Amino acid sequence: MKTKLIKFKLKNLIFALIFMVLALILSAVSKSFKPFNGLDNKLTDSAFQRKRSADKEIWIVGIDEETIEKYDAYNPKEYREYFAEILNMWNENSFTPSAIGFDIIFNKTYDCDEVDLKLKDALRKHNVVLGVNGMARNAAPYGLSNTIYEGTKTIGFVDAVTDSDEAIRRAYLKGDNYDSLAYSLYSMYQTNSGNEVKDYKNKKAYYFNYYASPELNYTPDGKVANVMSGFNYISLADLIDDVKNGYNQRIRSNDAIILFGSYASAVDTGLSNDIYNSPIGEMFGIEVQCNVIQSLMHDDLYLPISTAGYTLINMLVILVVVLLMVSLAFYLGIVAFVLSIGIEFLIMIISHSAGKYYFISMPVFLLVLAFIIMITLHYYNEYIHKKEVIGTFKRYISPDVAEQLVDKNEDAMALGGRKRNVACLFVDIRGFTKMSEELTPEEVVDILNGYLEMATNQVFRFGGMVDKFIGDCVMAIFNAPVDLDDYIYKAVCAAYGIVKEGQKICDAVMEKYHKKLEFGVGVHYGDAVIGNIGSKTRMDFTAIGDTVNTASRIEASAGGSQVLISSYVYEVLKDRIKVTDAGDRMFKNKKEPIKCYEVIEIEGYKGEE
């Protein structure tokens, strides 16, 4: 039977609409409710985050292990002196970088007034952005040295936005009163270099791409050592040495962004802990700032896709895909599911190229959920169908054969037929009409039920199928609807068993009703048409053809308690049965007589215990 490629049903549409509504609800609340945010981050990291070449314009000046070894841990007074001397040294040598940033908070500190004045004067000679905490403050954050603040061109907040895995993937660029350290440095650099400054939305956390990370190696006591940055790197110790030993032109071009910051473990530097997770590995906060600047310079920043757009895309994809999954043929539905996952990743890639961050996990979750339900319902329906088919065929064949039929996935219930070689058995009660006239209806039914049950059991015992009951006549076929080994032999064994085992029924009827009961059985084999014959509203699974007619006529000519077989059956089994010649018999619609034999004994036959 041909499988329909598409089966559109109202329940399929309802199922798809339910998932569309789920997509609507989950998409609409996606800003505040993101149960799959962690998975989204991992997927996006895998797809887009990788190490790339960093621009040559960005330089890091790190307070690293070498600096701490030479000049001790961070002390505000001493290090502000160092910073002032370095800036003055650069100015004296006409080195004025396009932008200088300090990822260090210069808080008002005891006994630093004099050095703060010196640092203020040094800052005024350069394009400097000071890092501060708190993007939401109205002015310079509380605690920042006012003296140093007066010397800087601007300030920039250094607030870090971490996700559930403590990794930084987003950064705020602009605030109400001042911008981030990274954006301020980018803006200053672009302006001083004569380039366009791209504007970004206020108080929005942008996803950015990473370009480089340091190789962090740890000593046994947990300190950071042997670090190699992906950006241009200078140890602060080298610049301090330059001050002490004479100027050394380490940076050759004024066209540069220089950031000062911590580049060792917090316990070593004396500064607050400044090591973070990122999609491409652990890194210092100053490295994060450099990566944000790098992304700004390449316009590699992304906002989440709008809620309206996200909702619309999800609703359309979920509705169409789920409807196809449940409406197409089962294996085509699986193909539709697989393709839908590919479509989701394609949407993510297209969104990313358009500067939008697409949260892929939620729609994929809904598609997977729909797929699981579809698979579950498919196999549940298959199970129910199998039970129904087995229940139907148990009326005709043994339970074992019914299971075998269903397991072979043969659609035996389809309207139509096919030719098969079968053995056909007929049996009925001799003199039943007269007997039924002499007994009450209840007694007739009692005798008939006992006889039919016995005959059915014998047919099932040898793997046959009870085709139909015609009054007191039983028709059975062997080798249909499934293949049956040695089916001619088994058909004769069933016929022989009906006579032998049926004797118990005969004895019981004699004792109870004082009536003589005898069965006549006929067996023939050959080709027959097997299948469901009838209409769509009423059909019978049966066998038709000359083989069936001949078997019926052989049975009609059999005597009481006699098993007659055709010469065709005899030729197949003559080495395994004992017979007596029952003579040639002429049957209706036959031009030639058919020789028949009465079965006396069967080799290997065992009666029921």
PDB file of N, CA and C in Angstrom, residues 470-532:
ATOM      1  N   ILE A 470     -19.141 -20.751   8.244  1.00  0.00           N
ATOM      2  CA  ILE A 470     -20.343 -20.736   7.403  1.00  0.00           C
ATOM      3  C   ILE A 470     -21.322 -21.738   8.005  1.00  0.00           C
ATOM      4  N   GLY A 471     -22.140 -21.246   8.943  1.00  0.00           N
ATOM      5  CA  GLY A 471     -23.001 -22.183   9.657  1.00  0.00           C
ATOM      6  C   GLY A 471     -22.152 -23.127  10.488  1.00  0.00           C
ATOM      7  N   ASP A 472     -22.259 -24.429  10.208  1.00  0.00           N
ATOM      8  CA  ASP A 472     -21.452 -25.414  10.921  1.00  0.00           C
ATOM      9  C   ASP A 472     -20.169 -25.734  10.164  1.00  0.00           C
ATOM     10  N   CYS A 473     -19.905 -25.031   9.093  1.00  0.00           N
ATOM     11  CA  CYS A 473     -18.707 -25.262   8.280  1.00  0.00           C
ATOM     12  C   CYS A 473     -17.603 -24.288   8.690  1.00  0.00           C
ATOM     13  N   VAL A 474     -16.366 -24.797   8.754  1.00  0.00           N
ATOM     14  CA  VAL A 474     -15.196 -23.980   9.047  1.00  0.00           C
ATOM     15  C   VAL A 474     -14.270 -24.024   7.839  1.00  0.00           C
ATOM     16  N   MET A 475     -13.868 -22.850   7.369  1.00  0.00           N
ATOM     17  CA  MET A 475     -12.893 -22.749   6.287  1.00  0.00           C
ATOM     18  C   MET A 475     -11.590 -22.209   6.868  1.00  0.00           C
ATOM     19  N   ALA A 476     -10.481 -22.868   6.564  1.00  0.00           N
ATOM     20  CA  ALA A 476      -9.171 -22.432   7.053  1.00  0.00           C
ATOM     21  C   ALA A 476      -8.172 -22.485   5.907  1.00  0.00           C
ATOM     22  N   ILE A 477      -7.205 -21.570   5.964  1.00  0.00           N
ATOM     23  CA  ILE A 477      -6.142 -21.566   4.955  1.00  0.00           C
ATOM     24  C   ILE A 477      -4.783 -21.552   5.661  1.00  0.00           C
ATOM     25  N   PHE A 478      -3.807 -22.136   5.000  1.00  0.00           N
ATOM     26  CA  PHE A 478      -2.451 -22.214   5.533  1.00  0.00           C
ATOM     27  C   PHE A 478      -1.487 -21.591   4.516  1.00  0.00           C
ATOM     28  N   ASN A 479      -0.514 -20.823   5.056  1.00  0.00           N
ATOM     29  CA  ASN A 479       0.446 -20.046   4.268  1.00  0.00           C
ATOM     30  C   ASN A 479      -0.121 -18.685   3.870  1.00  0.00           C
ATOM     31  N   ALA A 480      -1.057 -18.181   4.649  1.00  0.00           N
ATOM     32  CA  ALA A 480      -1.574 -16.826   4.490  1.00  0.00           C
ATOM     33  C   ALA A 480      -2.146 -16.407   5.849  1.00  0.00           C
ATOM     34  N   PRO A 481      -2.002 -15.141   6.212  1.00  0.00           N
ATOM     35  CA  PRO A 481      -1.432 -14.026   5.444  1.00  0.00           C
ATOM     36  C   PRO A 481       0.096 -13.960   5.497  1.00  0.00           C
ATOM     37  N   VAL A 482       0.751 -14.813   6.319  1.00  0.00           N
ATOM     38  CA  VAL A 482       2.213 -14.820   6.371  1.00  0.00           C
ATOM     39  C   VAL A 482       2.710 -16.178   5.900  1.00  0.00           C
ATOM     40  N   ASP A 483       3.971 -16.219   5.513  1.00  0.00           N
ATOM     41  CA  ASP A 483       4.570 -17.468   5.055  1.00  0.00           C
ATOM     42  C   ASP A 483       4.596 -18.487   6.186  1.00  0.00           C
ATOM     43  N   LEU A 484       4.324 -19.738   5.843  1.00  0.00           N
ATOM     44  CA  LEU A 484       4.291 -20.826   6.824  1.00  0.00           C
ATOM     45  C   LEU A 484       5.078 -22.005   6.257  1.00  0.00           C
ATOM     46  N   ASP A 485       6.100 -22.412   6.988  1.00  0.00           N
ATOM     47  CA  ASP A 485       6.909 -23.551   6.541  1.00  0.00           C
ATOM     48  C   ASP A 485       6.074 -24.833   6.542  1.00  0.00           C
ATOM     49  N   ASP A 486       6.289 -25.661   5.514  1.00  0.00           N
ATOM     50  CA  ASP A 486       5.666 -26.983   5.440  1.00  0.00           C
ATOM     51  C   ASP A 486       4.148 -26.898   5.627  1.00  0.00           C
ATOM     52  N   TYR A 487       3.542 -25.920   4.973  1.00  0.00           N
ATOM     53  CA  TYR A 487       2.134 -25.609   5.238  1.00  0.00           C
ATOM     54  C   TYR A 487       1.165 -26.689   4.768  1.00  0.00           C
ATOM     55  N   ILE A 488       1.532 -27.444   3.726  1.00  0.00           N
ATOM     56  CA  ILE A 488       0.624 -28.517   3.269  1.00  0.00           C
ATOM     57  C   ILE A 488       0.552 -29.611   4.328  1.00  0.00           C
ATOM     58  N   TYR A 489       1.709 -29.982   4.847  1.00  0.00           N
ATOM     59  CA  TYR A 489       1.765 -30.982   5.920  1.00  0.00           C
ATOM     60  C   TYR A 489       0.978 -30.509   7.139  1.00  0.00           C
ATOM     61  N   LYS A 490       1.147 -29.233   7.504  1.00  0.00           N
ATOM     62  CA  LYS A 490       0.461 -28.717   8.692  1.00  0.00           C
ATOM     63  C   LYS A 490      -1.046 -28.647   8.486  1.00  0.00           C
ATOM     64  N   ALA A 491      -1.472 -28.370   7.261  1.00  0.00           N
ATOM     65  CA  ALA A 491      -2.913 -28.350   6.979  1.00  0.00           C
ATOM     66  C   ALA A 491      -3.517 -29.738   7.167  1.00  0.00           C
ATOM     67  N   VAL A 492      -2.815 -30.781   6.689  1.00  0.00           N
ATOM     68  CA  VAL A 492      -3.311 -32.154   6.850  1.00  0.00           C
ATOM     69  C   VAL A 492      -3.293 -32.562   8.311  1.00  0.00           C
ATOM     70  N   CYS A 493      -2.243 -32.118   9.061  1.00  0.00           N
ATOM     71  CA  CYS A 493      -2.189 -32.409  10.496  1.00  0.00           C
ATOM     72  C   CYS A 493      -3.377 -31.775  11.220  1.00  0.00           C
ATOM     73  N   ALA A 494      -3.730 -30.538  10.831  1.00  0.00           N
ATOM     74  CA  ALA A 494      -4.871 -29.875  11.464  1.00  0.00           C
ATOM     75  C   ALA A 494      -6.163 -30.627  11.158  1.00  0.00           C
ATOM     76  N   ALA A 495      -6.308 -31.071   9.916  1.00  0.00           N
ATOM     77  CA  ALA A 495      -7.500 -31.838   9.536  1.00  0.00           C
ATOM     78  C   ALA A 495      -7.574 -33.141  10.323  1.00  0.00           C
ATOM     79  N   TYR A 496      -6.447 -33.804  10.416  1.00  0.00           N
ATOM     80  CA  TYR A 496      -6.382 -35.075  11.155  1.00  0.00           C
ATOM     81  C   TYR A 496      -6.677 -34.828  12.641  1.00  0.00           C
ATOM     82  N   GLY A 497      -6.153 -33.692  13.167  1.00  0.00           N
ATOM     83  CA  GLY A 497      -6.387 -33.353  14.571  1.00  0.00           C
ATOM     84  C   GLY A 497      -7.850 -33.059  14.856  1.00  0.00           C
ATOM     85  N   ILE A 498      -8.541 -32.463  13.885  1.00  0.00           N
ATOM     86  CA  ILE A 498      -9.965 -32.162  14.085  1.00  0.00           C
ATOM     87  C   ILE A 498     -10.761 -33.452  14.283  1.00  0.00           C
ATOM     88  N   VAL A 499     -10.413 -34.448  13.474  1.00  0.00           N
ATOM     89  CA  VAL A 499     -11.125 -35.722  13.599  1.00  0.00           C
ATOM     90  C   VAL A 499     -10.744 -36.422  14.898  1.00  0.00           C
ATOM     91  N   LYS A 500      -9.440 -36.484  15.199  1.00  0.00           N
ATOM     92  CA  LYS A 500      -8.987 -37.210  16.380  1.00  0.00           C
ATOM     93  C   LYS A 500      -9.404 -36.513  17.665  1.00  0.00           C
ATOM     94  N   GLU A 501      -9.081 -35.212  17.777  1.00  0.00           N
ATOM     95  CA  GLU A 501      -9.405 -34.476  18.998  1.00  0.00           C
ATOM     96  C   GLU A 501     -10.899 -34.200  19.091  1.00  0.00           C
ATOM     97  N   GLY A 502     -11.534 -34.134  17.945  1.00  0.00           N
ATOM     98  CA  GLY A 502     -12.975 -33.898  17.931  1.00  0.00           C
ATOM     99  C   GLY A 502     -13.780 -35.049  18.488  1.00  0.00           C
ATOM    100  N   GLN A 503     -13.143 -36.226  18.611  1.00  0.00           N
ATOM    101  CA  GLN A 503     -13.854 -37.373  19.171  1.00  0.00           C
ATOM    102  C   GLN A 503     -14.335 -37.093  20.589  1.00  0.00           C
ATOM    103  N   LYS A 504     -13.594 -36.280  21.311  1.00  0.00           N
ATOM    104  CA  LYS A 504     -14.013 -35.941  22.679  1.00  0.00           C
ATOM    105  C   LYS A 504     -15.326 -35.148  22.634  1.00  0.00           C
ATOM    106  N   ILE A 505     -15.439 -34.246  21.651  1.00  0.00           N
ATOM    107  CA  ILE A 505     -16.686 -33.492  21.496  1.00  0.00           C
ATOM    108  C   ILE A 505     -17.824 -34.448  21.143  1.00  0.00           C
ATOM    109  N   CYS A 506     -17.529 -35.376  20.242  1.00  0.00           N
ATOM    110  CA  CYS A 506     -18.558 -36.350  19.826  1.00  0.00           C
ATOM    111  C   CYS A 506     -19.042 -37.177  21.013  1.00  0.00           C
ATOM    112  N   ASP A 507     -18.112 -37.660  21.843  1.00  0.00           N
ATOM    113  CA  ASP A 507     -18.468 -38.479  23.014  1.00  0.00           C
ATOM    114  C   ASP A 507     -19.302 -37.672  23.999  1.00  0.00           C
ATOM    115  N   ALA A 508     -18.938 -36.389  24.176  1.00  0.00           N
ATOM    116  CA  ALA A 508     -19.674 -35.545  25.122  1.00  0.00           C
ATOM    117  C   ALA A 508     -21.092 -35.291  24.632  1.00  0.00           C
ATOM    118  N   VAL A 509     -21.269 -35.071  23.319  1.00  0.00           N
ATOM    119  CA  VAL A 509     -22.600 -34.837  22.755  1.00  0.00           C
ATOM    120  C   VAL A 509     -23.459 -36.089  22.891  1.00  0.00           C
ATOM    121  N   MET A 510     -22.853 -37.251  22.646  1.00  0.00           N
ATOM    122  CA  MET A 510     -23.600 -38.504  22.788  1.00  0.00           C
ATOM    123  C   MET A 510     -24.082 -38.687  24.222  1.00  0.00           C
ATOM    124  N   GLU A 511     -23.176 -38.402  25.157  1.00  0.00           N
ATOM    125  CA  GLU A 511     -23.533 -38.589  26.564  1.00  0.00           C
ATOM    126  C   GLU A 511     -24.587 -37.590  27.024  1.00  0.00           C
ATOM    127  N   LYS A 512     -24.466 -36.338  26.552  1.00  0.00           N
ATOM    128  CA  LYS A 512     -25.344 -35.287  27.044  1.00  0.00           C
ATOM    129  C   LYS A 512     -26.665 -35.205  26.293  1.00  0.00           C
ATOM    130  N   TYR A 513     -26.594 -35.383  24.936  1.00  0.00           N
ATOM    131  CA  TYR A 513     -27.789 -35.180  24.120  1.00  0.00           C
ATOM    132  C   TYR A 513     -28.232 -36.440  23.375  1.00  0.00           C
ATOM    133  N   HIS A 514     -27.451 -37.487  23.492  1.00  0.00           N
ATOM    134  CA  HIS A 514     -27.768 -38.760  22.820  1.00  0.00           C
ATOM    135  C   HIS A 514     -27.870 -38.589  21.314  1.00  0.00           C
ATOM    136  N   LYS A 515     -26.942 -37.795  20.795  1.00  0.00           N
ATOM    137  CA  LYS A 515     -26.888 -37.561  19.361  1.00  0.00           C
ATOM    138  C   LYS A 515     -25.496 -37.931  18.852  1.00  0.00           C
ATOM    139  N   LYS A 516     -25.454 -38.555  17.688  1.00  0.00           N
ATOM    140  CA  LYS A 516     -24.192 -38.934  17.089  1.00  0.00           C
ATOM    141  C   LYS A 516     -23.630 -37.740  16.299  1.00  0.00           C
ATOM    142  N   LEU A 517     -22.385 -37.416  16.615  1.00  0.00           N
ATOM    143  CA  LEU A 517     -21.747 -36.264  15.977  1.00  0.00           C
ATOM    144  C   LEU A 517     -20.514 -36.738  15.225  1.00  0.00           C
ATOM    145  N   GLU A 518     -20.422 -36.370  13.925  1.00  0.00           N
ATOM    146  CA  GLU A 518     -19.267 -36.735  13.114  1.00  0.00           C
ATOM    147  C   GLU A 518     -18.867 -35.555  12.242  1.00  0.00           C
ATOM    148  N   PHE A 519     -17.556 -35.503  11.915  1.00  0.00           N
ATOM    149  CA  PHE A 519     -17.026 -34.418  11.097  1.00  0.00           C
ATOM    150  C   PHE A 519     -16.448 -34.980   9.808  1.00  0.00           C
ATOM    151  N   GLY A 520     -16.644 -34.237   8.730  1.00  0.00           N
ATOM    152  CA  GLY A 520     -15.989 -34.555   7.466  1.00  0.00           C
ATOM    153  C   GLY A 520     -15.026 -33.448   7.115  1.00  0.00           C
ATOM    154  N   VAL A 521     -13.804 -33.817   6.694  1.00  0.00           N
ATOM    155  CA  VAL A 521     -12.765 -32.823   6.440  1.00  0.00           C
ATOM    156  C   VAL A 521     -12.181 -33.039   5.054  1.00  0.00           C
ATOM    157  N   GLY A 522     -11.912 -31.941   4.345  1.00  0.00           N
ATOM    158  CA  GLY A 522     -11.277 -32.006   3.032  1.00  0.00           C
ATOM    159  C   GLY A 522     -10.127 -31.019   2.931  1.00  0.00           C
ATOM    160  N   VAL A 523      -9.026 -31.438   2.262  1.00  0.00           N
ATOM    161  CA  VAL A 523      -7.851 -30.574   2.119  1.00  0.00           C
ATOM    162  C   VAL A 523      -7.379 -30.617   0.669  1.00  0.00           C
ATOM    163  N   HIS A 524      -7.079 -29.424   0.130  1.00  0.00           N
ATOM    164  CA  HIS A 524      -6.538 -29.301  -1.211  1.00  0.00           C
ATOM    165  C   HIS A 524      -5.558 -28.120  -1.188  1.00  0.00           C
ATOM    166  N   TYR A 525      -4.635 -28.069  -2.143  1.00  0.00           N
ATOM    167  CA  TYR A 525      -3.723 -26.917  -2.176  1.00  0.00           C
ATOM    168  C   TYR A 525      -3.529 -26.439  -3.602  1.00  0.00           C
ATOM    169  N   GLY A 526      -3.121 -25.181  -3.714  1.00  0.00           N
ATOM    170  CA  GLY A 526      -2.890 -24.559  -5.020  1.00  0.00           C
ATOM    171  C   GLY A 526      -2.928 -23.050  -4.882  1.00  0.00           C
ATOM    172  N   ASP A 527      -2.930 -22.350  -6.002  1.00  0.00           N
ATOM    173  CA  ASP A 527      -2.968 -20.889  -5.978  1.00  0.00           C
ATOM    174  C   ASP A 527      -4.365 -20.382  -5.639  1.00  0.00           C
ATOM    175  N   ALA A 528      -4.389 -19.276  -4.887  1.00  0.00           N
ATOM    176  CA  ALA A 528      -5.654 -18.611  -4.551  1.00  0.00           C
ATOM    177  C   ALA A 528      -5.380 -17.123  -4.387  1.00  0.00           C
ATOM    178  N   VAL A 529      -6.416 -16.345  -4.548  1.00  0.00           N
ATOM    179  CA  VAL A 529      -6.301 -14.904  -4.316  1.00  0.00           C
ATOM    180  C   VAL A 529      -6.614 -14.646  -2.848  1.00  0.00           C
ATOM    181  N   ILE A 530      -5.638 -14.001  -2.145  1.00  0.00           N
ATOM    182  CA  ILE A 530      -5.763 -13.752  -0.713  1.00  0.00           C
ATOM    183  C   ILE A 530      -5.819 -12.256  -0.480  1.00  0.00           C
ATOM    184  N   GLY A 531      -6.747 -11.820   0.357  1.00  0.00           N
ATOM    185  CA  GLY A 531      -6.789 -10.398   0.691  1.00  0.00           C
ATOM    186  C   GLY A 531      -8.139 -10.000   1.225  1.00  0.00           C
ATOM    187  N   ASN A 532      -8.293  -8.711   1.435  1.00  0.00           N
ATOM    188  CA  ASN A 532      -9.565  -8.172   1.895  1.00  0.00           C
ATOM    189  C   ASN A 532     -10.468  -7.954   0.687  1.00  0.00           C
TER     190      ASN A 532
END
